[in-house]
Amino acid sequence: MKRKLSELIREGSKMHPQAFDVLQDDYGATCAVGAAMEAAFGSDSHFWPNVESCISDELFAKIEYWNDGCGYSRERIASFIARSPKNDIEIAVTRIPADGVAVGVAL
């Protein structure tokens, strides 16, 4: 199944509080990218694919700046991304089986 990045950020934002300077903290809070990863691949970050396999360095830097530098909410970041078809990439979502590893690829 393919999902838009903005949708994944919004969905993941409902799961835990927002984190800054990390994808996911020790309590489960996530930044905007971490929220998308959790929505796409489950809550255990040990099984998340490398972010670089899902999101370009340029897009990651934008999202990181909005999250950490500006302190924007993940919902606001999702709205920014949704307005730009170039940035609202589709990610192949793979829920992790109990004994497997997820693979995510930007399409």
PDB file of N, CA, C and O in Angstrom, residues 29-86:
ATOM      1  N   ALA A  29       7.757   9.664  22.088  1.00  0.00           N
ATOM      2  CA  ALA A  29       7.455  10.911  21.381  1.00  0.00           C
ATOM      3  C   ALA A  29       8.248  10.943  20.071  1.00  0.00           C
ATOM      4  O   ALA A  29       9.363  10.426  20.000  1.00  0.00           O
ATOM      5  N   THR A  30       7.658  11.524  19.032  1.00  0.00           N
ATOM      6  CA  THR A  30       8.292  11.536  17.718  1.00  0.00           C
ATOM      7  C   THR A  30       8.297  12.932  17.112  1.00  0.00           C
ATOM      8  O   THR A  30       7.396  13.737  17.348  1.00  0.00           O
ATOM      9  N   CYS A  31       9.326  13.190  16.310  1.00  0.00           N
ATOM     10  CA  CYS A  31       9.340  14.398  15.495  1.00  0.00           C
ATOM     11  C   CYS A  31       8.425  14.150  14.296  1.00  0.00           C
ATOM     12  O   CYS A  31       7.801  13.087  14.191  1.00  0.00           O
ATOM     13  N   ALA A  32       8.349  15.079  13.359  1.00  0.00           N
ATOM     14  CA  ALA A  32       7.469  14.912  12.200  1.00  0.00           C
ATOM     15  C   ALA A  32       7.866  13.699  11.366  1.00  0.00           C
ATOM     16  O   ALA A  32       7.008  12.898  10.973  1.00  0.00           O
ATOM     17  N   VAL A  33       9.146  13.527  11.102  1.00  0.00           N
ATOM     18  CA  VAL A  33       9.593  12.367  10.324  1.00  0.00           C
ATOM     19  C   VAL A  33       9.360  11.084  11.122  1.00  0.00           C
ATOM     20  O   VAL A  33       8.898  10.076  10.586  1.00  0.00           O
ATOM     21  N   GLY A  34       9.640  11.112  12.411  1.00  0.00           N
ATOM     22  CA  GLY A  34       9.408   9.949  13.255  1.00  0.00           C
ATOM     23  C   GLY A  34       7.936   9.561  13.296  1.00  0.00           C
ATOM     24  O   GLY A  34       7.597   8.375  13.320  1.00  0.00           O
ATOM     25  N   ALA A  35       7.054  10.567  13.294  1.00  0.00           N
ATOM     26  CA  ALA A  35       5.615  10.287  13.272  1.00  0.00           C
ATOM     27  C   ALA A  35       5.237   9.549  11.997  1.00  0.00           C
ATOM     28  O   ALA A  35       4.471   8.582  12.028  1.00  0.00           O
ATOM     29  N   ALA A  36       5.787   9.985  10.870  1.00  0.00           N
ATOM     30  CA  ALA A  36       5.512   9.306   9.597  1.00  0.00           C
ATOM     31  C   ALA A  36       6.056   7.882   9.619  1.00  0.00           C
ATOM     32  O   ALA A  36       5.388   6.945   9.170  1.00  0.00           O
ATOM     33  N   MET A  37       7.252   7.716  10.152  1.00  0.00           N
ATOM     34  CA  MET A  37       7.858   6.382  10.213  1.00  0.00           C
ATOM     35  C   MET A  37       7.023   5.461  11.103  1.00  0.00           C
ATOM     36  O   MET A  37       6.796   4.296  10.765  1.00  0.00           O
ATOM     37  N   GLU A  38       6.561   5.979  12.235  1.00  0.00           N
ATOM     38  CA  GLU A  38       5.754   5.153  13.130  1.00  0.00           C
ATOM     39  C   GLU A  38       4.430   4.759  12.471  1.00  0.00           C
ATOM     40  O   GLU A  38       4.001   3.610  12.564  1.00  0.00           O
ATOM     41  N   ALA A  39       3.793   5.703  11.779  1.00  0.00           N
ATOM     42  CA  ALA A  39       2.533   5.389  11.100  1.00  0.00           C
ATOM     43  C   ALA A  39       2.739   4.367   9.985  1.00  0.00           C
ATOM     44  O   ALA A  39       1.887   3.518   9.749  1.00  0.00           O
ATOM     45  N   ALA A  40       3.884   4.440   9.321  1.00  0.00           N
ATOM     46  CA  ALA A  40       4.156   3.546   8.192  1.00  0.00           C
ATOM     47  C   ALA A  40       4.663   2.176   8.624  1.00  0.00           C
ATOM     48  O   ALA A  40       4.326   1.164   8.003  1.00  0.00           O
ATOM     49  N   PHE A  41       5.499   2.140   9.665  1.00  0.00           N
ATOM     50  CA  PHE A  41       6.241   0.918   9.971  1.00  0.00           C
ATOM     51  C   PHE A  41       6.076   0.391  11.388  1.00  0.00           C
ATOM     52  O   PHE A  41       6.727  -0.567  11.773  1.00  0.00           O
ATOM     53  N   GLY A  42       5.242   1.024  12.207  1.00  0.00           N
ATOM     54  CA  GLY A  42       5.018   0.547  13.561  1.00  0.00           C
ATOM     55  C   GLY A  42       5.809   1.321  14.596  1.00  0.00           C
ATOM     56  O   GLY A  42       6.663   2.139  14.276  1.00  0.00           O
ATOM     57  N   SER A  43       5.520   1.078  15.853  1.00  0.00           N
ATOM     58  CA  SER A  43       6.077   1.888  16.930  1.00  0.00           C
ATOM     59  C   SER A  43       7.495   1.529  17.343  1.00  0.00           C
ATOM     60  O   SER A  43       8.158   2.322  18.001  1.00  0.00           O
ATOM     61  N   ASP A  44       7.994   0.368  16.974  1.00  0.00           N
ATOM     62  CA  ASP A  44       9.349  -0.026  17.367  1.00  0.00           C
ATOM     63  C   ASP A  44      10.361   0.500  16.352  1.00  0.00           C
ATOM     64  O   ASP A  44      10.531  -0.064  15.282  1.00  0.00           O
ATOM     65  N   SER A  45      11.040   1.576  16.715  1.00  0.00           N
ATOM     66  CA  SER A  45      11.965   2.226  15.775  1.00  0.00           C
ATOM     67  C   SER A  45      13.152   1.351  15.394  1.00  0.00           C
ATOM     68  O   SER A  45      13.828   1.625  14.408  1.00  0.00           O
ATOM     69  N   HIS A  46      13.407   0.301  16.140  1.00  0.00           N
ATOM     70  CA  HIS A  46      14.495  -0.615  15.780  1.00  0.00           C
ATOM     71  C   HIS A  46      14.218  -1.320  14.450  1.00  0.00           C
ATOM     72  O   HIS A  46      15.132  -1.809  13.808  1.00  0.00           O
ATOM     73  N   PHE A  47      12.948  -1.373  14.061  1.00  0.00           N
ATOM     74  CA  PHE A  47      12.581  -2.041  12.820  1.00  0.00           C
ATOM     75  C   PHE A  47      12.272  -1.065  11.686  1.00  0.00           C
ATOM     76  O   PHE A  47      11.852  -1.487  10.618  1.00  0.00           O
ATOM     77  N   TRP A  48      12.465   0.236  11.928  1.00  0.00           N
ATOM     78  CA  TRP A  48      12.241   1.202  10.854  1.00  0.00           C
ATOM     79  C   TRP A  48      13.378   1.106   9.848  1.00  0.00           C
ATOM     80  O   TRP A  48      14.531   0.890  10.212  1.00  0.00           O
ATOM     81  N   PRO A  49      13.064   1.280   8.562  1.00  0.00           N
ATOM     82  CA  PRO A  49      14.142   1.333   7.567  1.00  0.00           C
ATOM     83  C   PRO A  49      14.918   2.637   7.744  1.00  0.00           C
ATOM     84  O   PRO A  49      14.476   3.543   8.454  1.00  0.00           O
ATOM     85  N   ASN A  50      16.056   2.738   7.100  1.00  0.00           N
ATOM     86  CA  ASN A  50      16.793   3.998   7.126  1.00  0.00           C
ATOM     87  C   ASN A  50      15.919   5.089   6.531  1.00  0.00           C
ATOM     88  O   ASN A  50      15.299   4.892   5.491  1.00  0.00           O
ATOM     89  N   VAL A  51      15.894   6.232   7.173  1.00  0.00           N
ATOM     90  CA  VAL A  51      15.087   7.348   6.692  1.00  0.00           C
ATOM     91  C   VAL A  51      15.481   7.697   5.256  1.00  0.00           C
ATOM     92  O   VAL A  51      14.633   8.019   4.427  1.00  0.00           O
ATOM     93  N   GLU A  52      16.766   7.584   4.950  1.00  0.00           N
ATOM     94  CA  GLU A  52      17.257   7.945   3.624  1.00  0.00           C
ATOM     95  C   GLU A  52      16.637   7.082   2.525  1.00  0.00           C
ATOM     96  O   GLU A  52      16.596   7.493   1.371  1.00  0.00           O
ATOM     97  N   SER A  53      16.164   5.899   2.865  1.00  0.00           N
ATOM     98  CA  SER A  53      15.530   5.055   1.848  1.00  0.00           C
ATOM     99  C   SER A  53      14.100   5.493   1.573  1.00  0.00           C
ATOM    100  O   SER A  53      13.495   5.046   0.609  1.00  0.00           O
ATOM    101  N   CYS A  54      13.561   6.376   2.419  1.00  0.00           N
ATOM    102  CA  CYS A  54      12.181   6.834   2.272  1.00  0.00           C
ATOM    103  C   CYS A  54      12.078   8.301   1.871  1.00  0.00           C
ATOM    104  O   CYS A  54      11.181   8.675   1.130  1.00  0.00           O
ATOM    105  N   ILE A  55      12.978   9.127   2.389  1.00  0.00           N
ATOM    106  CA  ILE A  55      12.885  10.578   2.225  1.00  0.00           C
ATOM    107  C   ILE A  55      14.243  11.114   1.785  1.00  0.00           C
ATOM    108  O   ILE A  55      15.266  10.760   2.374  1.00  0.00           O
ATOM    109  N   SER A  56      14.257  11.998   0.800  1.00  0.00           N
ATOM    110  CA  SER A  56      15.513  12.580   0.331  1.00  0.00           C
ATOM    111  C   SER A  56      16.158  13.428   1.421  1.00  0.00           C
ATOM    112  O   SER A  56      15.473  13.922   2.333  1.00  0.00           O
ATOM    113  N   ASP A  57      17.459  13.609   1.318  1.00  0.00           N
ATOM    114  CA  ASP A  57      18.184  14.441   2.288  1.00  0.00           C
ATOM    115  C   ASP A  57      17.627  15.859   2.310  1.00  0.00           C
ATOM    116  O   ASP A  57      17.495  16.472   3.373  1.00  0.00           O
ATOM    117  N   GLU A  58      17.296  16.379   1.134  1.00  0.00           N
ATOM    118  CA  GLU A  58      16.770  17.749   1.033  1.00  0.00           C
ATOM    119  C   GLU A  58      15.427  17.880   1.753  1.00  0.00           C
ATOM    120  O   GLU A  58      15.214  18.820   2.525  1.00  0.00           O
ATOM    121  N   LEU A  59      14.534  16.935   1.522  1.00  0.00           N
ATOM    122  CA  LEU A  59      13.232  16.980   2.176  1.00  0.00           C
ATOM    123  C   LEU A  59      13.373  16.751   3.675  1.00  0.00           C
ATOM    124  O   LEU A  59      12.728  17.440   4.477  1.00  0.00           O
ATOM    125  N   PHE A  60      14.228  15.825   4.076  1.00  0.00           N
ATOM    126  CA  PHE A  60      14.460  15.588   5.497  1.00  0.00           C
ATOM    127  C   PHE A  60      14.952  16.870   6.177  1.00  0.00           C
ATOM    128  O   PHE A  60      14.490  17.221   7.265  1.00  0.00           O
ATOM    129  N   ALA A  61      15.879  17.585   5.521  1.00  0.00           N
ATOM    130  CA  ALA A  61      16.419  18.833   6.099  1.00  0.00           C
ATOM    131  C   ALA A  61      15.323  19.876   6.288  1.00  0.00           C
ATOM    132  O   ALA A  61      15.300  20.580   7.306  1.00  0.00           O
ATOM    133  N   LYS A  62      14.406  19.984   5.319  1.00  0.00           N
ATOM    134  CA  LYS A  62      13.290  20.931   5.454  1.00  0.00           C
ATOM    135  C   LYS A  62      12.425  20.578   6.650  1.00  0.00           C
ATOM    136  O   LYS A  62      12.080  21.438   7.464  1.00  0.00           O
ATOM    137  N   ILE A  63      12.046  19.308   6.728  1.00  0.00           N
ATOM    138  CA  ILE A  63      11.160  18.870   7.809  1.00  0.00           C
ATOM    139  C   ILE A  63      11.851  19.028   9.160  1.00  0.00           C
ATOM    140  O   ILE A  63      11.250  19.481  10.136  1.00  0.00           O
ATOM    141  N   GLU A  64      13.123  18.678   9.220  1.00  0.00           N
ATOM    142  CA  GLU A  64      13.891  18.815  10.458  1.00  0.00           C
ATOM    143  C   GLU A  64      13.950  20.283  10.896  1.00  0.00           C
ATOM    144  O   GLU A  64      13.777  20.601  12.073  1.00  0.00           O
ATOM    145  N   TYR A  65      14.157  21.181   9.944  1.00  0.00           N
ATOM    146  CA  TYR A  65      14.206  22.618  10.263  1.00  0.00           C
ATOM    147  C   TYR A  65      12.857  23.087  10.807  1.00  0.00           C
ATOM    148  O   TYR A  65      12.798  23.795  11.821  1.00  0.00           O
ATOM    149  N   TRP A  66      11.775  22.709  10.139  1.00  0.00           N
ATOM    150  CA  TRP A  66      10.448  23.131  10.602  1.00  0.00           C
ATOM    151  C   TRP A  66      10.135  22.562  11.980  1.00  0.00           C
ATOM    152  O   TRP A  66       9.559  23.241  12.821  1.00  0.00           O
ATOM    153  N   ASN A  67      10.519  21.314  12.228  1.00  0.00           N
ATOM    154  CA  ASN A  67      10.235  20.661  13.507  1.00  0.00           C
ATOM    155  C   ASN A  67      11.144  21.204  14.615  1.00  0.00           C
ATOM    156  O   ASN A  67      10.664  21.657  15.654  1.00  0.00           O
ATOM    157  N   ASP A  68      12.451  21.142  14.384  1.00  0.00           N
ATOM    158  CA  ASP A  68      13.412  21.470  15.440  1.00  0.00           C
ATOM    159  C   ASP A  68      13.774  22.952  15.487  1.00  0.00           C
ATOM    160  O   ASP A  68      13.905  23.524  16.563  1.00  0.00           O
ATOM    161  N   GLY A  69      13.963  23.560  14.326  1.00  0.00           N
ATOM    162  CA  GLY A  69      14.388  24.966  14.270  1.00  0.00           C
ATOM    163  C   GLY A  69      13.260  25.944  14.529  1.00  0.00           C
ATOM    164  O   GLY A  69      13.418  26.917  15.255  1.00  0.00           O
ATOM    165  N   CYS A  70      12.097  25.674  13.924  1.00  0.00           N
ATOM    166  CA  CYS A  70      10.952  26.581  14.054  1.00  0.00           C
ATOM    167  C   CYS A  70       9.981  26.157  15.146  1.00  0.00           C
ATOM    168  O   CYS A  70       9.185  26.974  15.610  1.00  0.00           O
ATOM    169  N   GLY A  71      10.031  24.900  15.537  1.00  0.00           N
ATOM    170  CA  GLY A  71       9.113  24.398  16.551  1.00  0.00           C
ATOM    171  C   GLY A  71       7.683  24.261  16.056  1.00  0.00           C
ATOM    172  O   GLY A  71       6.750  24.249  16.848  1.00  0.00           O
ATOM    173  N   TYR A  72       7.497  24.133  14.726  1.00  0.00           N
ATOM    174  CA  TYR A  72       6.156  23.975  14.176  1.00  0.00           C
ATOM    175  C   TYR A  72       5.564  22.636  14.596  1.00  0.00           C
ATOM    176  O   TYR A  72       6.282  21.651  14.732  1.00  0.00           O
ATOM    177  N   SER A  73       4.251  22.616  14.752  1.00  0.00           N
ATOM    178  CA  SER A  73       3.586  21.357  15.082  1.00  0.00           C
ATOM    179  C   SER A  73       3.700  20.406  13.895  1.00  0.00           C
ATOM    180  O   SER A  73       3.868  20.824  12.742  1.00  0.00           O
ATOM    181  N   ARG A  74       3.592  19.134  14.183  1.00  0.00           N
ATOM    182  CA  ARG A  74       3.655  18.137  13.110  1.00  0.00           C
ATOM    183  C   ARG A  74       2.475  18.299  12.155  1.00  0.00           C
ATOM    184  O   ARG A  74       2.621  18.093  10.945  1.00  0.00           O
ATOM    185  N   GLU A  75       1.325  18.717  12.653  1.00  0.00           N
ATOM    186  CA  GLU A  75       0.168  18.952  11.794  1.00  0.00           C
ATOM    187  C   GLU A  75       0.434  20.108  10.825  1.00  0.00           C
ATOM    188  O   GLU A  75       0.068  20.030   9.653  1.00  0.00           O
ATOM    189  N   ARG A  76       1.081  21.154  11.312  1.00  0.00           N
ATOM    190  CA  ARG A  76       1.425  22.287  10.440  1.00  0.00           C
ATOM    191  C   ARG A  76       2.441  21.861   9.377  1.00  0.00           C
ATOM    192  O   ARG A  76       2.337  22.245   8.215  1.00  0.00           O
ATOM    193  N   ILE A  77       3.408  21.060   9.779  1.00  0.00           N
ATOM    194  CA  ILE A  77       4.406  20.551   8.829  1.00  0.00           C
ATOM    195  C   ILE A  77       3.722  19.692   7.770  1.00  0.00           C
ATOM    196  O   ILE A  77       4.009  19.820   6.575  1.00  0.00           O
ATOM    197  N   ALA A  78       2.787  18.852   8.182  1.00  0.00           N
ATOM    198  CA  ALA A  78       2.043  18.022   7.226  1.00  0.00           C
ATOM    199  C   ALA A  78       1.286  18.898   6.236  1.00  0.00           C
ATOM    200  O   ALA A  78       1.233  18.589   5.040  1.00  0.00           O
ATOM    201  N   SER A  79       0.729  20.006   6.706  1.00  0.00           N
ATOM    202  CA  SER A  79       0.015  20.927   5.809  1.00  0.00           C
ATOM    203  C   SER A  79       0.957  21.562   4.805  1.00  0.00           C
ATOM    204  O   SER A  79       0.618  21.704   3.622  1.00  0.00           O
ATOM    205  N   PHE A  80       2.155  21.962   5.242  1.00  0.00           N
ATOM    206  CA  PHE A  80       3.154  22.512   4.313  1.00  0.00           C
ATOM    207  C   PHE A  80       3.481  21.490   3.224  1.00  0.00           C
ATOM    208  O   PHE A  80       3.555  21.812   2.046  1.00  0.00           O
ATOM    209  N   ILE A  81       3.696  20.255   3.643  1.00  0.00           N
ATOM    210  CA  ILE A  81       4.082  19.200   2.702  1.00  0.00           C
ATOM    211  C   ILE A  81       2.936  18.896   1.737  1.00  0.00           C
ATOM    212  O   ILE A  81       3.158  18.714   0.537  1.00  0.00           O
ATOM    213  N   ALA A  82       1.722  18.858   2.239  1.00  0.00           N
ATOM    214  CA  ALA A  82       0.561  18.540   1.399  1.00  0.00           C
ATOM    215  C   ALA A  82       0.357  19.573   0.295  1.00  0.00           C
ATOM    216  O   ALA A  82      -0.162  19.246  -0.769  1.00  0.00           O
ATOM    217  N   ARG A  83       0.779  20.804   0.524  1.00  0.00           N
ATOM    218  CA  ARG A  83       0.627  21.860  -0.483  1.00  0.00           C
ATOM    219  C   ARG A  83       1.619  21.751  -1.628  1.00  0.00           C
ATOM    220  O   ARG A  83       1.487  22.458  -2.611  1.00  0.00           O
ATOM    221  N   SER A  84       2.611  20.904  -1.489  1.00  0.00           N
ATOM    222  CA  SER A  84       3.647  20.770  -2.514  1.00  0.00           C
ATOM    223  C   SER A  84       3.709  19.332  -3.030  1.00  0.00           C
ATOM    224  O   SER A  84       4.256  18.466  -2.354  1.00  0.00           O
ATOM    225  N   PRO A  85       3.172  19.081  -4.219  1.00  0.00           N
ATOM    226  CA  PRO A  85       3.212  17.715  -4.758  1.00  0.00           C
ATOM    227  C   PRO A  85       4.633  17.147  -4.835  1.00  0.00           C
ATOM    228  O   PRO A  85       4.832  15.952  -4.660  1.00  0.00           O
ATOM    229  N   LYS A  86       5.616  18.008  -5.052  1.00  0.00           N
ATOM    230  CA  LYS A  86       7.012  17.551  -5.100  1.00  0.00           C
ATOM    231  C   LYS A  86       7.439  16.948  -3.758  1.00  0.00           C
ATOM    232  O   LYS A  86       8.181  15.971  -3.709  1.00  0.00           O
TER     233      LYS A  86
END
